Short mmCIF file of C-alpha atoms in Angstrom, two decimals:
data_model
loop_
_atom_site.label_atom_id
_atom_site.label_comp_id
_atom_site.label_asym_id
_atom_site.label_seq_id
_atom_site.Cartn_x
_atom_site.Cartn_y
_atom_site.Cartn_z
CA UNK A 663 111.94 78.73 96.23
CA UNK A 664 115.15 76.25 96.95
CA UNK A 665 117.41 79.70 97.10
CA UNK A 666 114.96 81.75 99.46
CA UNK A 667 114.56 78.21 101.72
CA UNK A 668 118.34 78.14 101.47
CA UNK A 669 118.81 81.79 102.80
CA UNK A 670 115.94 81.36 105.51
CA UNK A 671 118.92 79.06 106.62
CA UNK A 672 121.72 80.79 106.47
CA UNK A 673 119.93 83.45 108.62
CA UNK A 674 118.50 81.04 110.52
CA UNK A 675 122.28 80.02 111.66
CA UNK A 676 123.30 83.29 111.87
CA UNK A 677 120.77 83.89 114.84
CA UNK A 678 121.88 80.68 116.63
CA UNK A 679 125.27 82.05 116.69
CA UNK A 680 124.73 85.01 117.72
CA UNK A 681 122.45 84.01 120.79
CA UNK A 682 125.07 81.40 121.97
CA UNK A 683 125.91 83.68 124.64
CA UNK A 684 125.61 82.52 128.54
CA UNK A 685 121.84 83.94 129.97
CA UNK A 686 123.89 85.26 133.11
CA UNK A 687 124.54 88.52 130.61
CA UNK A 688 120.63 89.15 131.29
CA UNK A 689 121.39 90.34 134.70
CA UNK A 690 123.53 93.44 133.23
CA UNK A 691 121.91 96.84 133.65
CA UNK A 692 123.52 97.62 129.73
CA UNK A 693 120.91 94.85 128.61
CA UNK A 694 117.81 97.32 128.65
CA UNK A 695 117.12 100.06 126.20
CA UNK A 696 118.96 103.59 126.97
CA UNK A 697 117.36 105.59 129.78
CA UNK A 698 115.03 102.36 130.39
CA UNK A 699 114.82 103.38 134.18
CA UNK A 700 113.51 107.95 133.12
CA UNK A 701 110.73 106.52 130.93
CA UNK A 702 107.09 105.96 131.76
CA UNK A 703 105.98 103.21 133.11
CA UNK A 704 102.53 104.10 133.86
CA UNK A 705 99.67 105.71 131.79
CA UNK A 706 99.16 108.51 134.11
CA UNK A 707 103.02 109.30 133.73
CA UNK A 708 101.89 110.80 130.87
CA UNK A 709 100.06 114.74 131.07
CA UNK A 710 96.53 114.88 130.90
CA UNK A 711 94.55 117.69 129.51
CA UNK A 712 91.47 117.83 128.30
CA UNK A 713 90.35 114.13 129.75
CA UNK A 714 93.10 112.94 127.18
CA UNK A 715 96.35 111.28 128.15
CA UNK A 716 98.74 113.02 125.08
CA UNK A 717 101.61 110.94 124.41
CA UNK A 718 104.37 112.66 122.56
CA UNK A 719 105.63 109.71 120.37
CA UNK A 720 108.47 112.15 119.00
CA UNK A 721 110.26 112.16 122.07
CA UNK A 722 112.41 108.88 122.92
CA UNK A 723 111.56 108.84 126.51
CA UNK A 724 107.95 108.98 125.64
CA UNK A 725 108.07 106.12 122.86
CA UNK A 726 110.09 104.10 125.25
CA UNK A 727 107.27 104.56 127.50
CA UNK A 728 104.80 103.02 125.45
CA UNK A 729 106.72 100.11 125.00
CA UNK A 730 107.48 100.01 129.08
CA UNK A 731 104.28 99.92 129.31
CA UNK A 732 103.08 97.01 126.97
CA UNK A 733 105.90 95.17 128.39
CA UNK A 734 104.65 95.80 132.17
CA UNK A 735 101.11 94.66 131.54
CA UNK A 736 102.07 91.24 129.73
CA UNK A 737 104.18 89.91 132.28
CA UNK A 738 101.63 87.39 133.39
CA UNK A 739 101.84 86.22 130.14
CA UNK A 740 105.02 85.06 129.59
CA UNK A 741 105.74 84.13 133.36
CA UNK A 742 106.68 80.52 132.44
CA UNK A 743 109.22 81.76 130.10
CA UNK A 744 111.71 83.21 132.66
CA UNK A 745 112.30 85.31 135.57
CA UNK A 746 112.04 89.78 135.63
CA UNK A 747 109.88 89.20 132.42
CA UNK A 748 112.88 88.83 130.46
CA UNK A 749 110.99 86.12 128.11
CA UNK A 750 108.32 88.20 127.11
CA UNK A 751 109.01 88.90 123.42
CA UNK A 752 107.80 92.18 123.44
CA UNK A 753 111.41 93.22 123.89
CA UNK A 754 112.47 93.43 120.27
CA UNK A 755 110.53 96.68 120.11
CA UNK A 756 112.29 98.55 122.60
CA UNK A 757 115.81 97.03 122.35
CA UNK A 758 115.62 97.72 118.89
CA UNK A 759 114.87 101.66 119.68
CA UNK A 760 117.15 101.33 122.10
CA UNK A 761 119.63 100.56 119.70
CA UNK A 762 118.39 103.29 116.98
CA UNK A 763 118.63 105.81 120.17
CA UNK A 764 122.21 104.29 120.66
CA UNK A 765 123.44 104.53 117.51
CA UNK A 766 122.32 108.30 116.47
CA UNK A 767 119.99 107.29 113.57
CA UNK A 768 116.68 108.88 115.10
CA UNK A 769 118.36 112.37 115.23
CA UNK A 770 117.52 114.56 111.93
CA UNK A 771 120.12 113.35 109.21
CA UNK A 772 119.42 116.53 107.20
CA UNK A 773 121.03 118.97 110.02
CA UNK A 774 118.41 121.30 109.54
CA UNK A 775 117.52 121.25 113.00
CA UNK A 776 119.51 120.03 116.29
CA UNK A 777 116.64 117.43 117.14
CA UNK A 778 118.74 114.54 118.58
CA UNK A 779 121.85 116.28 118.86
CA UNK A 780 124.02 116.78 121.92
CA UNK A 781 123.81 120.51 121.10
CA UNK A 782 120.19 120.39 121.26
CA UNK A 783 117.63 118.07 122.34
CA UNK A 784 119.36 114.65 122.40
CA UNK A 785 115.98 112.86 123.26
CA UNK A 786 114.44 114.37 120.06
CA UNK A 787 112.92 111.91 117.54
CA UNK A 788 113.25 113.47 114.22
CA UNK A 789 110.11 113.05 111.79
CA UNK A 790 113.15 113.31 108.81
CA UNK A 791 115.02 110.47 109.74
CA UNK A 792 113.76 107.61 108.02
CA UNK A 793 114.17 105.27 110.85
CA UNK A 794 112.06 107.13 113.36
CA UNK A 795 109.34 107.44 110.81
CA UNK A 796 109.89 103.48 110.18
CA UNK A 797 109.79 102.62 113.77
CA UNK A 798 106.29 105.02 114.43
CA UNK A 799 104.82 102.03 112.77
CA UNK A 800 106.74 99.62 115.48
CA UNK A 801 105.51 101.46 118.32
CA UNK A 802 102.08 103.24 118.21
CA UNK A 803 100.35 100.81 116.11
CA UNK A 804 101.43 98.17 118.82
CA UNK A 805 100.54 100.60 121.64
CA UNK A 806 96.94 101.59 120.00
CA UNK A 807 96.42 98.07 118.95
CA UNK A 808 96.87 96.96 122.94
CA UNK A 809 94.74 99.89 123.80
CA UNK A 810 91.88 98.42 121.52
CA UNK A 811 92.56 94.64 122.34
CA UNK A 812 91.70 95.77 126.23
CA UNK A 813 95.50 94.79 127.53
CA UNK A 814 95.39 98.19 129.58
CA UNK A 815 91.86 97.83 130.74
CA UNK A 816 89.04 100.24 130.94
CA UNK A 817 90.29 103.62 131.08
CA UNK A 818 89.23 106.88 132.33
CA UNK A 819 91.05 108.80 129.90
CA UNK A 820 90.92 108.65 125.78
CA UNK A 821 94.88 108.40 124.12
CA UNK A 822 96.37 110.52 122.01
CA UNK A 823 99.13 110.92 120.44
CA UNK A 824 100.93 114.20 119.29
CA UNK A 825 101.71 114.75 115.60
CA UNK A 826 105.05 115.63 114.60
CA UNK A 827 106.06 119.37 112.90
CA UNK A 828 106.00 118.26 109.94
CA UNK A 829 104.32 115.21 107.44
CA UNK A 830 101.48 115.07 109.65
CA UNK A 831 99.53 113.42 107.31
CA UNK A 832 101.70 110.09 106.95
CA UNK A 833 100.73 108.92 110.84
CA UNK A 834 97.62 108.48 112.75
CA UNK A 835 97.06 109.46 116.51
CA UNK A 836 94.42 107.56 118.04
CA UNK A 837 92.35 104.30 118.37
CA UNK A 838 89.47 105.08 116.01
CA UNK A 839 91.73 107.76 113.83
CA UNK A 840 94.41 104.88 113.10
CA UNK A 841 90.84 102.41 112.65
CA UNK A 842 89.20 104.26 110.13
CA UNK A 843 92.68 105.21 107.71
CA UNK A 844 94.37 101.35 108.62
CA UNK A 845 92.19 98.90 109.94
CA UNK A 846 94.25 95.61 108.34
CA UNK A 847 97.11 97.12 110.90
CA UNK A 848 95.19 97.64 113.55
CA UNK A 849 93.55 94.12 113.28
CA UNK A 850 97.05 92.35 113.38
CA UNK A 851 98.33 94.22 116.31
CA UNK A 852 94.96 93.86 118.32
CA UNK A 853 94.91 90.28 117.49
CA UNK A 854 98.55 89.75 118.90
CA UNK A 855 97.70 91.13 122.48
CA UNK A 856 94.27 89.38 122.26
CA UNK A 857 95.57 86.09 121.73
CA UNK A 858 97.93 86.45 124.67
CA UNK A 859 94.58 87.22 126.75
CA UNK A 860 93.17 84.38 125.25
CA UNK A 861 95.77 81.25 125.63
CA UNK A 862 96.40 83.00 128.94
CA UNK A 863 92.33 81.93 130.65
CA UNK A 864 93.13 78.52 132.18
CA UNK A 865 89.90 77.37 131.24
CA UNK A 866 90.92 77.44 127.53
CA UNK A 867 94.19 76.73 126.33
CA UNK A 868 98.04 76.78 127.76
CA UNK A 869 99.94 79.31 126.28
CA UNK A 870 102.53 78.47 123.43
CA UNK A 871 105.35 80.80 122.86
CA UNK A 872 105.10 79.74 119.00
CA UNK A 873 101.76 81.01 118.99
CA UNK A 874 102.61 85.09 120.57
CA UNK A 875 105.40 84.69 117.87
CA UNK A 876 103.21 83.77 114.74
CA UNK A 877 101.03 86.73 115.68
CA UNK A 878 103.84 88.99 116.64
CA UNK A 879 105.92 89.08 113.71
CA UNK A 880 103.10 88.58 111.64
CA UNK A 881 102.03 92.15 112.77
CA UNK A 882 105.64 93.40 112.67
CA UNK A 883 106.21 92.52 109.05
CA UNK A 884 102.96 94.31 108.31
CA UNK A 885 103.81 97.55 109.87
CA UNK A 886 107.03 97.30 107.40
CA UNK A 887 105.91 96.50 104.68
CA UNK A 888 102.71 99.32 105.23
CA UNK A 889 105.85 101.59 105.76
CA UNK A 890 108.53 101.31 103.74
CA UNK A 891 106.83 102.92 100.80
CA UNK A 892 105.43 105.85 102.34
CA UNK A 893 108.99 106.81 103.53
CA UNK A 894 110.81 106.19 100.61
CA UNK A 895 111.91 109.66 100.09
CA UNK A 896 113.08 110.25 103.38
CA UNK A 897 116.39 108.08 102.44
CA UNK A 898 117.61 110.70 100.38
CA UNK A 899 118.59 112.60 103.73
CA UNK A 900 120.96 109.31 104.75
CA UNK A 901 123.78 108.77 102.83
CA UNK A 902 123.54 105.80 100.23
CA UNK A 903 125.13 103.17 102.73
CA UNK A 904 123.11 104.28 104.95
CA UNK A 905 119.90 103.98 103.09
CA UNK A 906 120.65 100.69 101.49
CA UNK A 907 121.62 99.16 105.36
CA UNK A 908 118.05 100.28 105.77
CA UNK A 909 116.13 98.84 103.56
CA UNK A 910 118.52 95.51 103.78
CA UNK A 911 117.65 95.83 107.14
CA UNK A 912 113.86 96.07 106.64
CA UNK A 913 114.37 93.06 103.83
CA UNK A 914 115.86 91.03 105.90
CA UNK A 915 112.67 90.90 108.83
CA UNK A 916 111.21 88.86 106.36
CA UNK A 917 113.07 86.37 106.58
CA UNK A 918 114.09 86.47 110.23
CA UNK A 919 109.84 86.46 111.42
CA UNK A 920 109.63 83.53 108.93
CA UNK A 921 112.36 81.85 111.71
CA UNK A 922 109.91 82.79 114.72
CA UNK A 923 113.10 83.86 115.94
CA UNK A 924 112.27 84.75 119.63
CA UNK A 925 112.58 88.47 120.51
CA UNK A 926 113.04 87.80 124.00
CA UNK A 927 115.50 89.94 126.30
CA UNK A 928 118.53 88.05 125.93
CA UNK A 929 118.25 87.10 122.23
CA UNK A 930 117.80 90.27 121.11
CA UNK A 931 120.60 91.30 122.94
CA UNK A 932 123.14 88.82 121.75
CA UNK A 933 121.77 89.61 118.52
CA UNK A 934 121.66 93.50 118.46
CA UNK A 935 125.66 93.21 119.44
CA UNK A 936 126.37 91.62 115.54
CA UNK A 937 124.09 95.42 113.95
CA UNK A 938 126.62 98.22 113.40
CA UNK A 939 126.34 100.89 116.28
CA UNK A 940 126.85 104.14 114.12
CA UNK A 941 125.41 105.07 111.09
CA UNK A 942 127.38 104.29 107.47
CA UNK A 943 129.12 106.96 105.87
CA UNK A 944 129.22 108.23 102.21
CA UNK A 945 131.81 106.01 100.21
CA UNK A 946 131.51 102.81 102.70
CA UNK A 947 130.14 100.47 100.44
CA UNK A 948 129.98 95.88 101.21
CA UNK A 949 131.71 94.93 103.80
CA UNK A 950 134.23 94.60 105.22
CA UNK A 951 134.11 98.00 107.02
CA UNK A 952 137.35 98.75 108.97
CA UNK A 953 135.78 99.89 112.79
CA UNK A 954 133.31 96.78 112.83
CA UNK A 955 133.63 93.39 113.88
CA UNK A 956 133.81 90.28 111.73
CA UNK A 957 130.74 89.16 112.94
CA UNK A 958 129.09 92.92 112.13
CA UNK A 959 130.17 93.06 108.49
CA UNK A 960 129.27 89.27 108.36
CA UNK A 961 125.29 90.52 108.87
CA UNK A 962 125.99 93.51 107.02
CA UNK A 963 127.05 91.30 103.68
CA UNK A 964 124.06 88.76 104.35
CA UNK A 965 121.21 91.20 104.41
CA UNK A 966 122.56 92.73 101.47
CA UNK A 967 122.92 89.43 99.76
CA UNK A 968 119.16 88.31 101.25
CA UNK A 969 118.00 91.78 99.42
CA UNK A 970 119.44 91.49 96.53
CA UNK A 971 118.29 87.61 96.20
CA UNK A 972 114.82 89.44 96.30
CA UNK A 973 114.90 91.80 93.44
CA UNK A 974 116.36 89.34 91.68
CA UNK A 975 114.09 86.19 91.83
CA UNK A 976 111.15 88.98 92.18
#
């Protein structure tokens, strides 16, 4: 207990540092998620057929969209916490598939195909790399748990969402299909956009930050932890660096939602600069790593450390 309290510290630092940076940087168009401005930012941006909006979550724009759109309809939420919505700490999500957009990790790492390739379709999420299949779980389950909590309001059109080419089996597509196989999920993420409904009625309570957080990352450490096992074997297509930055990565949430760290627009920013922005190599093993920064190999070395700590002390 004394060494996880005393590494729930060391992160805890780690994030102050790297979110000393001025709040004028908000104002930079580079601060929003690739292609922020092409993705949907209504539900009817989406094609309709059969009196169902389908939502192709395997294509970045349309995954950004869903996030766009969770952001758009909480901004009377988190009005008190700063100006253009940039409080609202929905913005984790997308910044963080910004980032895996960015950095080339949702394209397919077994070259099989050209999805998320230059040469092919560069806005292609593959359903082999391990991080889009991680992040599915970080963006549908939010968008169909808003969809149930009523965030959207009564709509003339059922959602769905399109399966992938292949494991078809390892997502769900709907409201009532992603109910009835994980209803613990679906609680947590309903519950996060209902209690920012709730605290946001003036007749009941003011709205606490703390309190969106709690739920949030409670939610977001659920989807994780439902995930990580399911998509084990898709690491074999990364190389091992690769694969063991992931599940560092995916480690290491735990201990940063135990922080409430904020996932606001500008601290997820300032923190997003210290992850490495292209994927590890074969034969790049700790830190440090020649192309990144101090402060990069710095995270890279803690996670693995916070991991490790883990297994060790079970």
């Amino acid at each position: 207990l004394a060494m996880h309290a005393l590494l729930i510290v060391t992160v805890s630092l780690t994030l102050v540092t790297a979110t000393a940076q001025s709040e004028n940087d908000a104002t930079r168009e580079d601060v929003y998620p690739p292609l922020w401005d092409l993705a949907p930012g209504n539900l009817l941006d989406f094609p309709v057929k059969n009196n169902k909006i389908d939502i192709n979550a395997w294509d970045y724009l349309q995954r950004l969209g869903m996030y766009k759109i969770m952001l758009n309809s909480t901004i009377k939420y988190f009005a008190t916490f700063g100006s253009k919505n940039f409080g609202n700490v929905l913005w984790g999500l997308p910044l963080q598939h910004g980032w895996q957009f960015r950095t080339g990790i949702l394209a397919d790492p077994s070259n099989v195909t050209t999805c998320g390739y230059e040469d092919g379709d560069l806005q292609c999420v593959s359903v082999r790399s391990w991080w889009s299949c991680m992040n599915y779980y970080l963006s549908a389950l939010p968008f169909l748990g808003a969809v149930e909590a009523g965030l959207f309001g009564q709509l003339q059109y059922e959602i769905e969402l399109l399966p992938p080419e292949e494991q078809r089996a390892d997502f769900c597509y709907s409201v009532a299909d992603c109910r009835s196989r994980i209803p613990k999920l679906m609680d947590e993420w309903k519950a996060y956009f209902e209690v920012n409904i709730f605290f946001s009625i003036p007749a009941t309570f003011s709205f606490h930050l703390d309190d969106a957080l709690q739920f949030l990352w409670r939610a977001h450490v659920s989807s994780i932890a439902y995930a990580l096992p399911k998509f084990h074997n898709s690491l074999k297509y990364l190389s091992d660096a690769e694969a063991n930055f992931g599940e560092d990565w995916a480690n290491g949430v735990d201990f940063i939602a135990a922080t409430h760290f904020s996932t606001d627009l500008l601290n997820t920013n300032n923190f997003q600069a210290f992850l490495p922005q292209r994927m590890l190599v074969e034969g790049e093993g700790l830190p440090p790593i020649s192309d990144f920064s101090p402060q990069q190999n710095r995270v890279l070395l803690s996670l693995r450390v916070l991991h490790k700590a883990n297994q060790l002390t079970g």
